[in-house]
Coordinates of C-alpha atoms and ligand atoms in Angstrom, one line a residue:
M2 CA 0.0 0.0 0.0
L3 CA 2.7 2.4 1.2
G4 CA 5.0 1.2 -1.6
G5 CA 2.3 2.0 -4.1
I6 CA 1.9 5.6 -2.8
V7 CA 5.7 6.1 -2.9
L8 CA 5.8 4.8 -6.5
V9 CA 3.0 7.2 -7.5
I10 CA 4.9 10.1 -5.9
V11 CA 8.1 9.1 -7.7
A12 CA 6.3 8.8 -11.0
F13 CA 4.7 12.2 -10.4
V14 CA 8.0 13.9 -9.6
N15 CA 9.5 12.2 -12.7
Q16 CA 6.6 13.5 -14.8
I17 CA 7.1 17.1 -13.5
S18 CA 10.8 17.1 -14.2
A19 CA 10.2 15.6 -17.6
S20 CA 7.7 18.2 -18.6
Q21 CA 10.0 21.0 -17.2
E22 CA 12.8 19.6 -19.4
T23 CA 10.5 19.7 -22.5
A24 CA 9.4 23.2 -21.5
E25 CA 13.0 24.3 -21.5
K26 CA 13.9 22.5 -24.6
M27 CA 11.0 23.9 -26.5
A28 CA 11.7 27.4 -25.1
H29 CA 15.3 27.2 -26.3
K30 CA 14.1 26.2 -29.7
L31 CA 12.1 29.4 -30.1
P32 CA 13.5 31.7 -32.8
S33 CA 13.9 35.4 -32.3
K34 CA 11.9 36.3 -35.4
M35 CA 8.6 35.0 -36.8
K36 CA 6.6 35.4 -40.0
A37 CA 3.5 37.4 -39.7
V38 CA 0.9 39.1 -41.9
G39 CA 0.0 42.6 -40.7
L40 CA -0.9 46.1 -41.7
Y41 CA 0.1 49.7 -41.2
K42 CA -2.7 51.3 -43.3
Y43 CA -6.3 50.5 -43.6
L44 CA -6.9 50.0 -47.3
P45 CA -9.3 48.3 -49.7
I46 CA -8.5 44.6 -50.0
T47 CA -7.7 45.0 -53.7
D48 CA -4.6 47.1 -52.6
T49 CA -1.6 44.8 -52.2
N50 CA -0.5 47.0 -49.2
S51 CA -3.7 46.2 -47.3
L52 CA -2.1 43.1 -45.8
L53 CA 1.7 42.6 -45.9
D54 CA 4.2 39.8 -45.3
L55 CA 6.3 40.8 -42.3
E56 CA 9.1 39.5 -40.2
L57 CA 8.6 40.5 -36.5
S58 CA 9.9 39.7 -33.1
L59 CA 8.0 37.1 -31.1
P60 CA 5.2 38.7 -28.9
E61 CA 6.0 39.3 -25.2
L62 CA 4.1 37.4 -22.6
R63 CA 1.9 39.1 -20.1
K64 CA 1.4 37.5 -16.6
R65 CA -1.2 34.9 -17.4
D66 CA -0.2 34.3 -21.1
V67 CA 0.6 31.2 -23.0
L68 CA 2.7 31.5 -26.2
V69 CA 1.0 29.4 -29.0
K70 CA 2.7 28.3 -32.2
V71 CA 0.0 28.8 -34.7
K72 CA -0.8 25.9 -37.0
A73 CA -4.0 27.3 -38.5
T74 CA -5.9 30.5 -38.4
A75 CA -9.5 31.2 -39.4
V76 CA -10.9 34.4 -40.9
N77 CA -14.1 36.0 -39.6
P78 CA -16.2 39.1 -40.5
I79 CA -14.4 40.8 -37.5
D80 CA -11.1 40.7 -39.5
T81 CA -12.6 42.5 -42.5
K82 CA -14.3 45.0 -40.2
Q83 CA -11.1 45.8 -38.3
R84 CA -9.2 46.1 -41.7
A85 CA -11.9 48.3 -43.3
P86 CA -10.5 51.4 -45.0
K87 CA -10.0 54.4 -42.7
P88 CA -7.3 57.2 -42.5
N89 CA -5.5 55.9 -39.4
V90 CA -1.9 54.8 -39.8
E91 CA -0.2 52.5 -37.3
T92 CA 3.3 53.2 -36.2
N93 CA 3.7 49.6 -35.3
P94 CA 2.3 46.8 -37.5
R95 CA -1.0 45.4 -36.5
I96 CA -1.7 41.7 -36.8
L97 CA -5.3 40.5 -37.4
G98 CA -6.9 37.1 -36.8
W99 CA -8.6 36.1 -33.6
D100 CA -9.4 32.5 -34.1
G101 CA -7.0 29.5 -34.5
A102 CA -5.3 26.4 -33.3
G103 CA -1.8 25.4 -32.4
V104 CA 0.6 24.2 -29.8
I105 CA 1.7 25.9 -26.5
V106 CA 5.5 26.5 -26.7
A107 CA 6.0 28.7 -23.6
K108 CA 4.0 30.2 -20.8
A109 CA 4.2 33.0 -18.2
M110 CA 4.6 32.5 -14.5
N111 CA 0.9 32.8 -13.6
A112 CA -0.5 30.7 -16.5
A113 CA -1.7 27.6 -14.7
L114 CA -4.2 25.8 -16.9
Y115 CA -1.9 24.4 -19.6
N116 CA 1.5 22.9 -20.2
V117 CA 4.1 23.4 -22.9
G118 CA 3.3 20.9 -25.6
D119 CA -0.5 21.1 -25.2
E120 CA -2.5 21.2 -28.4
V121 CA -5.1 24.0 -28.1
F122 CA -7.6 26.1 -30.0
F123 CA -8.3 29.7 -29.1
T124 CA -10.1 33.0 -29.6
G125 CA -8.2 36.2 -29.5
N126 CA -8.3 39.7 -27.9
L127 CA -9.1 42.5 -30.3
G128 CA -6.8 44.8 -28.3
R129 CA -3.8 42.7 -29.0
N130 CA -2.0 41.2 -32.0
G131 CA -3.8 38.2 -33.5
S132 CA -3.3 34.8 -35.0
N133 CA -2.1 35.7 -38.5
A134 CA 1.4 35.0 -37.3
E135 CA 3.6 32.1 -36.5
Y136 CA 3.3 32.8 -32.7
I137 CA 0.5 34.4 -30.7
A138 CA 0.6 35.4 -27.0
L139 CA -2.8 34.9 -25.3
D140 CA -4.3 35.1 -21.8
E141 CA -5.0 31.5 -21.0
V142 CA -8.7 32.3 -20.6
H143 CA -8.9 32.4 -24.4
V144 CA -7.6 28.9 -24.7
A145 CA -9.1 25.4 -24.5
R146 CA -7.8 21.9 -25.4
K147 CA -8.0 21.1 -29.1
P148 CA -10.7 18.4 -29.7
T149 CA -8.4 15.3 -30.0
N150 CA -10.0 14.0 -33.2
L151 CA -10.0 17.2 -35.1
T152 CA -7.1 18.4 -37.2
F153 CA -5.6 21.8 -36.5
E154 CA -7.4 23.2 -39.5
Q155 CA -10.8 21.8 -38.4
A156 CA -10.2 23.0 -34.8
A157 CA -9.2 26.5 -36.0
A158 CA -12.6 26.8 -37.7
M159 CA -14.5 26.6 -34.5
P160 CA -13.6 28.8 -31.5
L161 CA -14.8 32.3 -32.3
T162 CA -18.1 31.3 -34.0
S163 CA -18.9 28.7 -31.4
V164 CA -18.3 31.0 -28.4
T165 CA -20.5 33.7 -30.2
A166 CA -23.3 31.2 -30.9
Y167 CA -23.1 29.6 -27.5
E168 CA -23.2 32.9 -25.7
S169 CA -26.1 34.1 -27.9
L170 CA -28.3 31.1 -27.1
Y171 CA -27.3 30.3 -23.5
D172 CA -26.1 33.6 -22.0
R173 CA -28.1 36.2 -23.8
L174 CA -31.3 34.6 -24.9
L175 CA -31.1 32.3 -21.8
I176 CA -32.5 29.3 -23.7
S177 CA -32.4 26.1 -21.7
D178 CA -33.8 22.5 -21.8
K179 CA -37.1 23.8 -20.5
D180 CA -37.6 25.6 -23.8
R181 CA -37.8 22.5 -25.9
G182 CA -40.3 22.8 -28.8
K183 CA -40.1 26.6 -29.0
S184 CA -39.1 28.2 -32.3
I185 CA -36.0 30.2 -33.4
L186 CA -35.4 32.1 -36.6
I187 CA -31.7 32.5 -37.4
I188 CA -31.3 35.1 -40.0
N189 CA -28.4 34.5 -42.4
S190 CA -27.6 31.1 -40.9
A191 CA -25.0 29.8 -43.4
G192 CA -22.1 31.7 -42.0
G193 CA -19.8 30.6 -39.3
V194 CA -21.9 31.7 -36.3
G195 CA -25.2 30.8 -37.9
S196 CA -24.2 27.2 -38.7
V197 CA -23.0 26.6 -35.1
A198 CA -26.1 28.4 -33.7
S199 CA -28.5 26.2 -35.7
Q200 CA -26.7 23.0 -34.5
L201 CA -26.8 24.2 -30.8
A202 CA -30.4 25.3 -31.1
K203 CA -31.4 22.0 -32.6
R204 CA -29.7 20.2 -29.7
L205 CA -31.7 22.4 -27.3
G206 CA -34.8 21.0 -28.8
L207 CA -35.9 24.1 -30.7
K208 CA -37.6 24.3 -34.1
V209 CA -34.8 25.9 -36.2
I210 CA -35.8 28.2 -39.1
G211 CA -32.8 29.3 -41.1
T212 CA -32.5 31.7 -44.0
A213 CA -30.4 31.4 -47.2
S214 CA -30.7 32.4 -50.8
R215 CA -28.8 29.8 -52.8
S216 CA -29.6 26.0 -53.1
E217 CA -26.1 24.9 -52.0
T218 CA -26.5 27.1 -48.9
K219 CA -29.9 25.6 -48.2
A220 CA -28.4 22.1 -48.3
F221 CA -25.6 23.2 -45.9
L222 CA -28.2 24.6 -43.5
L223 CA -30.4 21.5 -43.5
D224 CA -27.2 19.5 -42.8
N225 CA -26.4 21.8 -39.8
G226 CA -29.6 21.7 -37.8
A227 CA -32.1 23.8 -39.7
D228 CA -35.6 22.3 -39.9
I229 CA -36.9 24.8 -42.4
V230 CA -34.9 27.2 -44.7
L231 CA -36.5 30.4 -45.8
N232 CA -35.2 32.5 -48.7
H233 CA -34.0 35.9 -47.4
T234 CA -34.0 37.6 -50.7
Q235 CA -37.8 37.5 -50.4
N236 CA -40.1 38.9 -47.7
L237 CA -39.8 36.5 -44.7
L238 CA -43.3 37.2 -43.2
P239 CA -45.4 35.3 -45.9
Q240 CA -42.8 32.5 -45.8
L241 CA -43.1 32.2 -42.0
E242 CA -46.9 32.2 -42.3
A243 CA -46.8 29.5 -45.0
N244 CA -44.7 27.4 -42.6
G245 CA -47.1 27.7 -39.7
Y246 CA -45.3 30.6 -37.9
G247 CA -47.9 33.3 -38.7
N248 CA -48.4 33.8 -34.9
G249 CA -44.8 34.6 -34.4
L250 CA -41.5 33.1 -33.2
D251 CA -40.2 32.7 -29.7
Y252 CA -36.6 33.7 -30.5
I253 CA -34.8 35.5 -33.4
L254 CA -31.0 35.5 -33.7
V255 CA -30.0 38.2 -36.2
N256 CA -26.7 37.2 -37.8
Y257 CA -26.8 40.2 -40.2
D258 CA -27.3 44.0 -40.2
P259 CA -30.6 44.2 -38.3
Y260 CA -31.5 47.6 -40.0
P261 CA -33.1 46.2 -43.2
Y262 CA -34.9 43.5 -41.2
W263 CA -36.2 45.7 -38.3
D264 CA -39.9 45.9 -39.3
T265 CA -39.9 42.2 -40.1
L266 CA -38.4 41.4 -36.7
M267 CA -41.0 43.5 -34.9
K268 CA -43.8 41.7 -36.7
A269 CA -42.3 38.2 -36.6
I270 CA -41.5 38.0 -32.9
K271 CA -44.1 36.6 -30.5
P272 CA -45.4 38.6 -27.6
Q273 CA -42.7 38.2 -24.8
G274 CA -40.3 36.8 -27.4
K275 CA -36.5 37.5 -27.4
I276 CA -34.3 38.9 -30.1
C277 CA -30.5 38.7 -30.1
L278 CA -28.4 41.0 -32.3
I279 CA -24.8 40.0 -33.2
V280 CA -24.1 42.4 -36.0
D281 CA -24.0 46.3 -35.7
S282 CA -27.0 48.0 -37.1
S283 CA -26.2 50.3 -40.1
G284 CA -28.9 52.7 -39.0
L285 CA -30.9 53.9 -36.1
V286 CA -33.9 51.7 -35.3
D287 CA -37.1 52.5 -33.5
I288 CA -37.4 50.6 -30.2
K289 CA -41.0 51.7 -29.6
P290 CA -42.6 48.5 -30.9
L291 CA -40.7 46.4 -28.3
K292 CA -42.8 47.7 -25.5
E293 CA -46.3 46.7 -26.5
K294 CA -45.3 43.0 -27.0
S295 CA -42.8 43.1 -24.0
I296 CA -40.0 42.0 -26.3
T297 CA -36.6 41.4 -24.9
L298 CA -33.8 42.7 -27.1
V299 CA -30.2 41.5 -26.3
S300 CA -26.8 41.8 -27.9
E301 CA -23.9 39.5 -28.2
Q302 CA -20.3 40.5 -28.7
M303 CA -17.7 37.7 -28.2
G304 CA -15.0 39.0 -26.0
T305 CA -17.0 41.4 -23.8
R306 CA -16.1 39.4 -20.7
I307 CA -12.4 39.7 -21.7
K308 CA -12.4 43.3 -22.8
Y309 CA -14.1 44.4 -19.5
Q310 CA -12.5 41.8 -17.3
T311 CA -16.0 40.9 -16.0
E312 CA -16.4 39.0 -12.8
D313 CA -17.5 35.9 -14.8
I314 CA -14.5 36.1 -17.2
S315 CA -13.7 32.4 -16.6
R316 CA -16.9 31.5 -18.3
H317 CA -15.3 32.3 -21.7
Q318 CA -12.8 29.5 -21.1
E319 CA -15.5 27.2 -19.8
I320 CA -17.6 27.7 -22.9
L321 CA -14.6 27.0 -25.2
Q322 CA -13.8 23.9 -23.2
T323 CA -17.5 22.7 -23.5
I324 CA -17.3 23.3 -27.3
S325 CA -14.1 21.2 -27.4
Q326 CA -15.9 18.3 -25.7
M327 CA -19.0 18.6 -27.8
L328 CA -16.9 18.4 -31.0
E329 CA -15.0 15.5 -29.6
K330 CA -18.2 13.6 -28.8
G331 CA -19.8 14.5 -32.2
E332 CA -22.5 16.6 -30.5
L333 CA -21.3 19.5 -32.6
K334 CA -20.1 19.2 -36.2
C335 CA -17.1 21.1 -37.5
T336 CA -18.2 23.7 -40.0
L337 CA -14.9 24.0 -41.9
T338 CA -15.6 24.2 -45.7
K339 CA -12.4 25.7 -47.2
V340 CA -8.7 25.6 -46.5
M341 CA -6.0 27.8 -48.0
K342 CA -2.2 27.2 -47.7
P343 CA 0.1 28.7 -46.6
I344 CA -0.7 31.6 -44.2
N345 CA 0.7 34.6 -46.1
A346 CA -0.4 38.0 -47.2
A347 CA -1.6 37.0 -50.7
N348 CA -3.8 34.2 -49.3
L349 CA -5.1 36.3 -46.5
R350 CA -6.1 39.1 -49.0
E351 CA -7.9 36.5 -51.0
A352 CA -9.6 35.2 -47.8
H353 CA -10.7 38.7 -46.9
R354 CA -12.0 39.3 -50.4
L355 CA -14.1 36.2 -50.2
L356 CA -15.5 37.2 -46.8
E357 CA -16.3 40.7 -48.1
E358 CA -18.3 39.2 -50.9
Q359 CA -20.5 37.6 -48.2
H360 CA -21.0 34.4 -50.2
L361 CA -19.0 32.1 -48.0
I362 CA -20.7 29.0 -46.6
G363 CA -19.3 27.7 -43.3
K364 CA -15.7 28.5 -42.4
L365 CA -12.5 29.4 -44.2
V366 CA -9.2 28.5 -42.6
L367 CA -5.6 29.1 -43.6
S368 CA -2.8 26.8 -42.4
G369 CA 1.0 26.4 -42.3
F370 CA 3.7 29.0 -43.0
Ligands
NAG6 C1 1.9 44.1 -32.5 O1 3.1 43.7 -33.0 C2 4.0 44.7 -33.4 C3 5.3 44.1 -34.0 O2 5.9 43.2 -33.1 C4 4.3 45.5 -32.1 O3 5.1 46.6 -32.5 C5 3.0 46.1 -31.6 O4 3.2 46.8 -30.4 C6 2.0 44.9 -31.3 N1 0.7 45.4 -31.0 C7 0.1 45.2 -29.8 C8 -1.3 45.8 -29.6 O5 0.6 44.5 -29.0
NAG7 C1 -34.4 32.7 -53.6 O1 -35.1 33.7 -54.3 C2 -34.3 34.2 -55.4 C3 -35.0 35.5 -56.0 O2 -36.3 35.6 -55.6 C4 -34.1 33.1 -56.4 O3 -33.4 33.6 -57.5 C5 -33.4 32.0 -55.7 O4 -33.3 30.9 -56.6 C6 -34.2 31.5 -54.5 N1 -33.4 30.5 -53.8 C7 -33.8 29.3 -53.5 C8 -32.8 28.4 -52.8 O5 -34.9 28.9 -53.9
NAG8 C1 -14.9 13.1 -33.6 O1 -15.5 12.0 -32.9 C2 -16.9 12.0 -32.8 C3 -17.3 10.9 -31.9 O2 -16.9 9.6 -32.3 C4 -17.5 11.9 -34.2 O3 -18.9 11.9 -34.1 C5 -17.0 13.1 -35.0 O4 -17.4 13.0 -36.3 C6 -15.4 13.1 -35.0 N1 -15.0 14.4 -35.6 C7 -14.2 14.4 -36.7 C8 -13.9 15.7 -37.3 O5 -13.7 13.4 -37.1

């Protein structure tokens, strides 16, 4: 009995020193420079200076940071919005990309959740440099273990959209198992967030109504949890009525500029229903109609907890870890649809161009340097 305990302790001590050795070895192997894609000026994507190939120093670690060697990085509408033309000029290059997967190669003193060598996926922090680089420094709250049976490319497709979709349904609309059988309309559901949100809503037992305009998009939606797909190039109200939702919907998740949809939203929502916005409105909207039907209007921005260091900041990491487990168990399907190699300025400009066209289905990931 005692012998067994001693053996366990010895094994444990050996394990610690072994992982410290690996940590040092890997830290020694770190180069002083890294490849990165960044910008100084905010230019149209057709301008070759809009995203540049750069060679930069490795990022410095803050107190709870891990340093991740990036294997794959995803692009999201937030990248094109951050890059959108404006007169500002950066003195130091700015690296975009807030979504990816890789391997931890170093960590700061107060980083306690992971070890050097761990394979992870992560969301980023808009206030810091991003994942369009060989290395990214991240507070460990942004990081979760990579689902073991997903490739780095598949894993990189998931963090940002999944956290956004999960927060929208669970933390903002407060949907839970007791809401089984209720209805949700997900406007513009073929993108990254929409395709995860439809899958999660379906698992929550909701009737999921998606919107798309092309037949290949419709097929993708039906494969990702939608029960019904409406055509968003046509008025949604008669289509809802034709499908038995003339009396309104319990929830609406608006994965698009709400401005052109506002009147439709006000009419399509049930009394006491809830609407969640995840895209900025391009114009002012009238909130008066909310009152009579006692409608709840909520917003979701991934990273609010991190930006404002809210008391529940650890929930960000919890959600990402839950997503990782769901992917591993097959409860959530990877939404990766396109991979480009390698990660360089030319490919990232092409990726941004495709995003700006707004015809992408699922997720686009870039991998390798
Ligand atoms: C981004 O990286 C550049 C180049 O290393 C550095 O000068 C800049 O300060 C970094 N920006 C932030 C916000 O950390
Ligand atoms: C949606 O409507 C547009 C125009 O009204 C039409 O061209 C398109 O084929 C429709 N899409 C589907 C999937 O039916
Ligand atoms: C990961 O494993 C789960 C459970 O076996 C499976 O359903 C899922 O399809 C796998 N994912 C991938 C990308 O292979």
